[in-house]
mmCIF file of C-alpha atoms in Angstrom:
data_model
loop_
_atom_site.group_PDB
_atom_site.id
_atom_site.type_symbol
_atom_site.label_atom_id
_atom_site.label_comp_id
_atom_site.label_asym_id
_atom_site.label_seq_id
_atom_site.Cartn_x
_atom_site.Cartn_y
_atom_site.Cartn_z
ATOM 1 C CA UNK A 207 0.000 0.000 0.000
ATOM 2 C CA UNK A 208 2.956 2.576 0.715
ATOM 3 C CA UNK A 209 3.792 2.822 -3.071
ATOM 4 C CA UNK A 210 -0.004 3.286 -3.967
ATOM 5 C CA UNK A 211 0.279 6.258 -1.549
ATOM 6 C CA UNK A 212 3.313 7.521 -2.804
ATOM 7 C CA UNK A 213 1.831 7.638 -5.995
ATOM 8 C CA UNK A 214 -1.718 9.401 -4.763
ATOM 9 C CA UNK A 215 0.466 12.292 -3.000
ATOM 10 C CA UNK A 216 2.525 12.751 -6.080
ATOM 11 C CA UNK A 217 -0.471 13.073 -7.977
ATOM 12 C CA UNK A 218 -2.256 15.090 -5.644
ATOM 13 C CA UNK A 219 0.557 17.239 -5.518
ATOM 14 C CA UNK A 220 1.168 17.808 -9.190
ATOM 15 C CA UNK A 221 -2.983 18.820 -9.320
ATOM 16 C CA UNK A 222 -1.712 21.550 -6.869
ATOM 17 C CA UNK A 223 0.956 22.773 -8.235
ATOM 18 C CA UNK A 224 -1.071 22.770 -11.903
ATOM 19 C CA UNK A 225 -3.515 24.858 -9.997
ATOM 20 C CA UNK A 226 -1.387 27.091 -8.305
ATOM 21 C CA UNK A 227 0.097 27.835 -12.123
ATOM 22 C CA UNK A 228 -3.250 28.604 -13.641
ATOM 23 C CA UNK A 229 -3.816 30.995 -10.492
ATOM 24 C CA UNK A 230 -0.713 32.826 -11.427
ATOM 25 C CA UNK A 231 -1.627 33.107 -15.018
ATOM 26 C CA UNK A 232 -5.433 34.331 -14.984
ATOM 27 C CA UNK A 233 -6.080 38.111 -14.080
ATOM 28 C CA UNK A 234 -9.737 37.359 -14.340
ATOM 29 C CA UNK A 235 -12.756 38.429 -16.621
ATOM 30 C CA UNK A 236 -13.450 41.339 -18.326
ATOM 31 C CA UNK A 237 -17.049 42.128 -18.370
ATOM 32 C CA UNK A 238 -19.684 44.673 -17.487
ATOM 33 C CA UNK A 239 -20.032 44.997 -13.392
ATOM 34 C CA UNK A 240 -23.574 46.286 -12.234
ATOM 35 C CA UNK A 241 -23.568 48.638 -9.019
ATOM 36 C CA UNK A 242 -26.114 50.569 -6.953
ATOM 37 C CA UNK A 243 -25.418 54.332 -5.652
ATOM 38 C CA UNK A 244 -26.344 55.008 -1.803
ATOM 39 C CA UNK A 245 -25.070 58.016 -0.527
ATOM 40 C CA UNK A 246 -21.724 58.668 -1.547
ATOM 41 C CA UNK A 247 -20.977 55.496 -2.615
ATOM 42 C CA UNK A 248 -21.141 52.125 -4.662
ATOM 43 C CA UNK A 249 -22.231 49.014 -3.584
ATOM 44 C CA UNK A 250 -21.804 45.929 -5.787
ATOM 45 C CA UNK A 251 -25.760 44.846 -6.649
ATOM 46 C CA UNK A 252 -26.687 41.702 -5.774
ATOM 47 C CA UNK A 253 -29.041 40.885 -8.862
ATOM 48 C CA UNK A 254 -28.954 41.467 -12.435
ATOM 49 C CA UNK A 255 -29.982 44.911 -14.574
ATOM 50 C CA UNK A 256 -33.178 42.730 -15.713
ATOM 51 C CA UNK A 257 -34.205 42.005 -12.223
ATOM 52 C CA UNK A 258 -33.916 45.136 -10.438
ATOM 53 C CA UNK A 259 -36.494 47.353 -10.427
ATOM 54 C CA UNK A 260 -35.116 50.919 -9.052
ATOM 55 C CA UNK A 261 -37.306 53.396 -7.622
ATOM 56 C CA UNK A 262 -37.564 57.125 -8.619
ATOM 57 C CA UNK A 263 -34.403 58.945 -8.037
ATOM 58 C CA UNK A 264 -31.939 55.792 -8.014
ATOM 59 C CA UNK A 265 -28.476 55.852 -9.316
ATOM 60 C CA UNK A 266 -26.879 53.388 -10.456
ATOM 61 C CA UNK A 267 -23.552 52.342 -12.301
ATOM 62 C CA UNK A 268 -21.721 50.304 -14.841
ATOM 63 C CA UNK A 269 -18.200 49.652 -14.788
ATOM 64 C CA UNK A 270 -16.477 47.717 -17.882
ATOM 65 C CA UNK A 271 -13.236 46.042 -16.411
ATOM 66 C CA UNK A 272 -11.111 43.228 -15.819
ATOM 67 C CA UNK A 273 -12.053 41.394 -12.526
ATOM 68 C CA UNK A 274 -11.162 37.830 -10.238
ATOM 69 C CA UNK A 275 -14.677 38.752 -8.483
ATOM 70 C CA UNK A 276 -16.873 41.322 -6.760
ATOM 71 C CA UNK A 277 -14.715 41.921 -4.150
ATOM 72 C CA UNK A 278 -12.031 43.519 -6.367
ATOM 73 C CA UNK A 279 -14.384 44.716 -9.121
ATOM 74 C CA UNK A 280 -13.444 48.274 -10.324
ATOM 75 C CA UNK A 281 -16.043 50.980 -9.164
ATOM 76 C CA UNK A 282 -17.965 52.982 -11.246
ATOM 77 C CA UNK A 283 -15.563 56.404 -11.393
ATOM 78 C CA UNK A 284 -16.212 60.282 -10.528
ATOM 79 C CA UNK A 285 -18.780 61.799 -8.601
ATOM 80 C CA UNK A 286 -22.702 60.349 -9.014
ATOM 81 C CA UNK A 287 -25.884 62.362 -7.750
ATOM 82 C CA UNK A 288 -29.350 61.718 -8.766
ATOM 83 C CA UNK A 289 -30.014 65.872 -9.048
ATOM 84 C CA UNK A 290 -27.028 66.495 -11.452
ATOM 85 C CA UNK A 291 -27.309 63.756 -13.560
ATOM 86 C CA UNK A 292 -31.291 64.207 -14.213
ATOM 87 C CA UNK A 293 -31.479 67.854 -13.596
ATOM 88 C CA UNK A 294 -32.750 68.463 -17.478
ATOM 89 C CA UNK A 295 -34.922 65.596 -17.645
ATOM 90 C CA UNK A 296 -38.482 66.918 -15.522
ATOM 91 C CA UNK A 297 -40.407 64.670 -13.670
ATOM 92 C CA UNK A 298 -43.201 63.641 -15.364
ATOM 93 C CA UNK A 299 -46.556 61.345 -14.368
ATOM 94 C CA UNK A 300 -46.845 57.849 -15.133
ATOM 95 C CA UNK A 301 -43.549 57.996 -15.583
ATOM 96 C CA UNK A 302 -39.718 57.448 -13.039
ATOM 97 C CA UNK A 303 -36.422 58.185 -13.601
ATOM 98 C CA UNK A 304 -33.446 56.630 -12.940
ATOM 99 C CA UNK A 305 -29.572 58.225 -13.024
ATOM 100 C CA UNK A 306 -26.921 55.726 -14.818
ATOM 101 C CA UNK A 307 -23.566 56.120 -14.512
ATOM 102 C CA UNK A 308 -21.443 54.491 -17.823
ATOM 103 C CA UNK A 309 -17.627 53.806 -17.185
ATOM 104 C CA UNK A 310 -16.213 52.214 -20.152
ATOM 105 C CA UNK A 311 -13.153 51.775 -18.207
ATOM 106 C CA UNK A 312 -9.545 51.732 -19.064
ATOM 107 C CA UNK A 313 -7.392 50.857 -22.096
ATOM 108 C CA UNK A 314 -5.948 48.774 -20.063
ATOM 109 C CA UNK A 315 -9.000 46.797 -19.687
ATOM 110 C CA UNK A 316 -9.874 47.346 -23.289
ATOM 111 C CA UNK A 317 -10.129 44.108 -25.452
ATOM 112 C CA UNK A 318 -7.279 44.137 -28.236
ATOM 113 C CA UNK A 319 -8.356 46.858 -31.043
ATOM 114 C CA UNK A 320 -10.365 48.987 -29.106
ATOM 115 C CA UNK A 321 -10.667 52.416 -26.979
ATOM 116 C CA UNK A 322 -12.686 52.700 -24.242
ATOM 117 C CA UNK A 323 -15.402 55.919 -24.939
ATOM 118 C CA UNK A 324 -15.070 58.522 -21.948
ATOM 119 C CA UNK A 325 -16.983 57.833 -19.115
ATOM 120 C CA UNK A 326 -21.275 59.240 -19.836
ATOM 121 C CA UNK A 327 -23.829 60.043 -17.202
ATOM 122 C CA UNK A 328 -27.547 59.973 -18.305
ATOM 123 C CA UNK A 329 -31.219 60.427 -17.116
ATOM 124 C CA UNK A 330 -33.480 57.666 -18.358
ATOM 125 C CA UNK A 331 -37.261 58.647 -17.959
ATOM 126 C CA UNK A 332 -39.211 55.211 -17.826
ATOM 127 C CA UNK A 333 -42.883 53.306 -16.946
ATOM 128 C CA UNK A 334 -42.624 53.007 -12.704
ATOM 129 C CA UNK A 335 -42.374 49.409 -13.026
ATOM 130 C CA UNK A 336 -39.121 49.084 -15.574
ATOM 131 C CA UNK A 337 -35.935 47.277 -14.815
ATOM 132 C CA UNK A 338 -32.445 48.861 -14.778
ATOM 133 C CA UNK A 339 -32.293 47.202 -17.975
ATOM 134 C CA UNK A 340 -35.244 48.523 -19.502
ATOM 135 C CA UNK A 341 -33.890 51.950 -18.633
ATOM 136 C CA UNK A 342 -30.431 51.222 -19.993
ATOM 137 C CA UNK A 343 -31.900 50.332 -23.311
ATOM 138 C CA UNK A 344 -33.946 54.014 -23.382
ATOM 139 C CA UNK A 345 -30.591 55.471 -22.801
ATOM 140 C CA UNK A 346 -27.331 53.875 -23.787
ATOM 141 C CA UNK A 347 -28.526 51.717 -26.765
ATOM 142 C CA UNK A 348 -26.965 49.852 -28.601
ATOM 143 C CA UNK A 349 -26.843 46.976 -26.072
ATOM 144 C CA UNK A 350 -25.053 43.126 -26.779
ATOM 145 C CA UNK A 351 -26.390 40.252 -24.981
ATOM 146 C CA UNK A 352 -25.296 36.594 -25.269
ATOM 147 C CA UNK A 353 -27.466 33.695 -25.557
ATOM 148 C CA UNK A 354 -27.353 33.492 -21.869
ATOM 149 C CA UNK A 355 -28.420 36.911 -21.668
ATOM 150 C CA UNK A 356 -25.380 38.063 -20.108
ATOM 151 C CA UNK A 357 -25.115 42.028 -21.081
ATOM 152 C CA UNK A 358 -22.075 41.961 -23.143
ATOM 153 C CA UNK A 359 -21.658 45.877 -24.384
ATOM 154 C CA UNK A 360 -23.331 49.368 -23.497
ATOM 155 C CA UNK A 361 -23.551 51.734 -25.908
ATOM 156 C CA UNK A 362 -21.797 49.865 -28.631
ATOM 157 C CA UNK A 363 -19.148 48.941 -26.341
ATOM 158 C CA UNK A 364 -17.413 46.559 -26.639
ATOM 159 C CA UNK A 365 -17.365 45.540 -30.150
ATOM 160 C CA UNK A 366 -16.712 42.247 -29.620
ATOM 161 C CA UNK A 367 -16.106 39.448 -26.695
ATOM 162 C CA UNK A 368 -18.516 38.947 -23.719
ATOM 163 C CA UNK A 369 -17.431 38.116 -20.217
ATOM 164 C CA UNK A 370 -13.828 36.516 -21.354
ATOM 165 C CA UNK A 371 -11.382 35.172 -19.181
ATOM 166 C CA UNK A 372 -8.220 37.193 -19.484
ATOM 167 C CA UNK A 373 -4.656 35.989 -19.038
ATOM 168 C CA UNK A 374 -2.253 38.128 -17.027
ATOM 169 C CA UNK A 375 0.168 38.713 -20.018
ATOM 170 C CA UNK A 376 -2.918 39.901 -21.883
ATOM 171 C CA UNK A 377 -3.875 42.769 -18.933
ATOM 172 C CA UNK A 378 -1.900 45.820 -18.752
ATOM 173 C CA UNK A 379 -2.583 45.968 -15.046
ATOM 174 C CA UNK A 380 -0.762 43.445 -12.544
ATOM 175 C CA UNK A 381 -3.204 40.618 -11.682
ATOM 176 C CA UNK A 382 -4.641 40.605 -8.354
ATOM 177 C CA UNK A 383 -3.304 36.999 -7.348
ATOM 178 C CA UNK A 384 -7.306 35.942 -6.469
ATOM 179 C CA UNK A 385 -8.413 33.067 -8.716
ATOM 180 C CA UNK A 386 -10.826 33.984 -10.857
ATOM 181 C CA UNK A 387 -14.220 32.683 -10.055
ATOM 182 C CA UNK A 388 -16.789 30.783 -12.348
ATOM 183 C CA UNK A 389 -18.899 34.188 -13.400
ATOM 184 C CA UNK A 390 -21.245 34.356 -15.486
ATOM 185 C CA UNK A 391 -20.449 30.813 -16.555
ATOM 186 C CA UNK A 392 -16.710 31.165 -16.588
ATOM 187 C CA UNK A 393 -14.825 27.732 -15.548
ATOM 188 C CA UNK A 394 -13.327 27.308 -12.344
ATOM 189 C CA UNK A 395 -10.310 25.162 -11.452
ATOM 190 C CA UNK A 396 -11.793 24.545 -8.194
ATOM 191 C CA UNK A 397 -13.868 21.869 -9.526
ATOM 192 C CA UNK A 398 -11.475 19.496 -11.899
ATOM 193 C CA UNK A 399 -8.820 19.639 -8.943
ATOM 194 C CA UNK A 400 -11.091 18.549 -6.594
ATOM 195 C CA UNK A 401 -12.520 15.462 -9.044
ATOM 196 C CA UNK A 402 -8.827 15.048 -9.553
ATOM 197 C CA UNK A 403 -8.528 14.602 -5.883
ATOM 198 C CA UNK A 404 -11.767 12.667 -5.093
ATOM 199 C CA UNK A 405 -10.273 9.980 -8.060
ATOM 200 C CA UNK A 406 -6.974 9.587 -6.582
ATOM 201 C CA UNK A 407 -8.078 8.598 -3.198
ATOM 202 C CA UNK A 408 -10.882 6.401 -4.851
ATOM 203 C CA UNK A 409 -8.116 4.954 -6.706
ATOM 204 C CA UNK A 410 -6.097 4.136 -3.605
ATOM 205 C CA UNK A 411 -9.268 3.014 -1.736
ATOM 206 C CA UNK A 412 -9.621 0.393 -4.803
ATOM 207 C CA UNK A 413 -5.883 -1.147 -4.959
ATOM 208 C CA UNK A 414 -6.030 -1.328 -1.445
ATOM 209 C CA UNK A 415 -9.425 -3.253 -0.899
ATOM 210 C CA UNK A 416 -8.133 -5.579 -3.687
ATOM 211 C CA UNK A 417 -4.476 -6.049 -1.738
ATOM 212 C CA UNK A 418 -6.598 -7.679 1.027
ATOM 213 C CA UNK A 419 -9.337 -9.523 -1.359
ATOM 214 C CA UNK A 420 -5.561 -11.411 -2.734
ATOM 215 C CA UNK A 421 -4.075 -11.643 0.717
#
């Protein structure tokens, strides 16, 4: 049995060391992040643009960047208030309207080819019962959505690509070291390295039931 576990550790410790490589090597995804405005600052929103339904005077904010996850997703940038941004767009009956903040981010970020269009503020006026993405569409059209309706560009932006994972040597930025999680459908290595573990030890658990079954 010692040289069947020998050969599980070495295995299990090449799986780590494969994962520890990817790590290095992915910066993350670059894709549209969705935020809501309270007070003086952004909070990451915890559903989609097509299931929130904001309430007269929201802001809220889109930020197009290169991301592990929400907790190091690039804020919306510049100053956001409700009274600014909609100040020559009345109020109206039957009607709400909701502040969006547009940050194309940086070139950085920018998918090979393209440049990022300067950051846009605008007032969408919309029915009282519209989504944050029905109100995007009045004002920042033309939208891109994949078939798993993932919002892929505002206003045109980007051309091409939709929620991509992005090597490090491909970002301009440094990577944040955080392994990027499965968003939006991206993979994760989480999962093969664990069925990678979960096989060795079954595989170990086998030879050594049929050691004793020959014994």
């Amino acid at each position: 049995m010692t040289s069947v576990r020998r050969a599980a550790a070495l295995l299990v410790a090449s799986l780590l060391v494969l994962a520890a490589a990817a790590e290095a090597q992915a910066a993350g995804y670059r894709y549209w992040s969705f935020w809501d405005r309270s007070g003086d600052r952004w909070t990451y929103a915890t559903r989609g643009p097509a299931s929130e339904r904001p309430d007269d005077g929201s802001v809220q904010g889109f930020r197009f960047a290169v991301s592990a996850d929400s907790s190091d997703a690039n804020r919306p940038r510049g100053t956001a208030d409700f009274g600014s941004i909609c100040a020559k767009t009345p109020a109206k009956a039957g009607t709400k309207r909701v502040a969006l903040v547009l940050d194309f981010g940086t070139r950085a970020d920018a998918p090979s080819g393209e440049t990022p269009p300067a950051p846009r503020k605008v007032c969408a006026r919309v029915a009282p019962d519209a989504s944050t993405a029905e109100a995007l569409a009045e004002a920042a059209r033309p939208l891109r959505y994949d078939t798993n309706a993932l919002l892929c560009a505002i206003a045109g932006y980007p051309a091409r690509g939709c929620g991509e994972q992005v090597a490090a040597d491909d970002k301009g930025e440094k990577p944040s070291g955080k392994q990027a999680a499965p968003k939006d459908g991206g993979p994760s290595l989480g999962l093969p390295l664990g069925i990678g573990v979960v096989a060795v030890l079954g595989g170990a658990a086998f030879w050594q039931a049929r050691r004793r079954r020959n014994a």
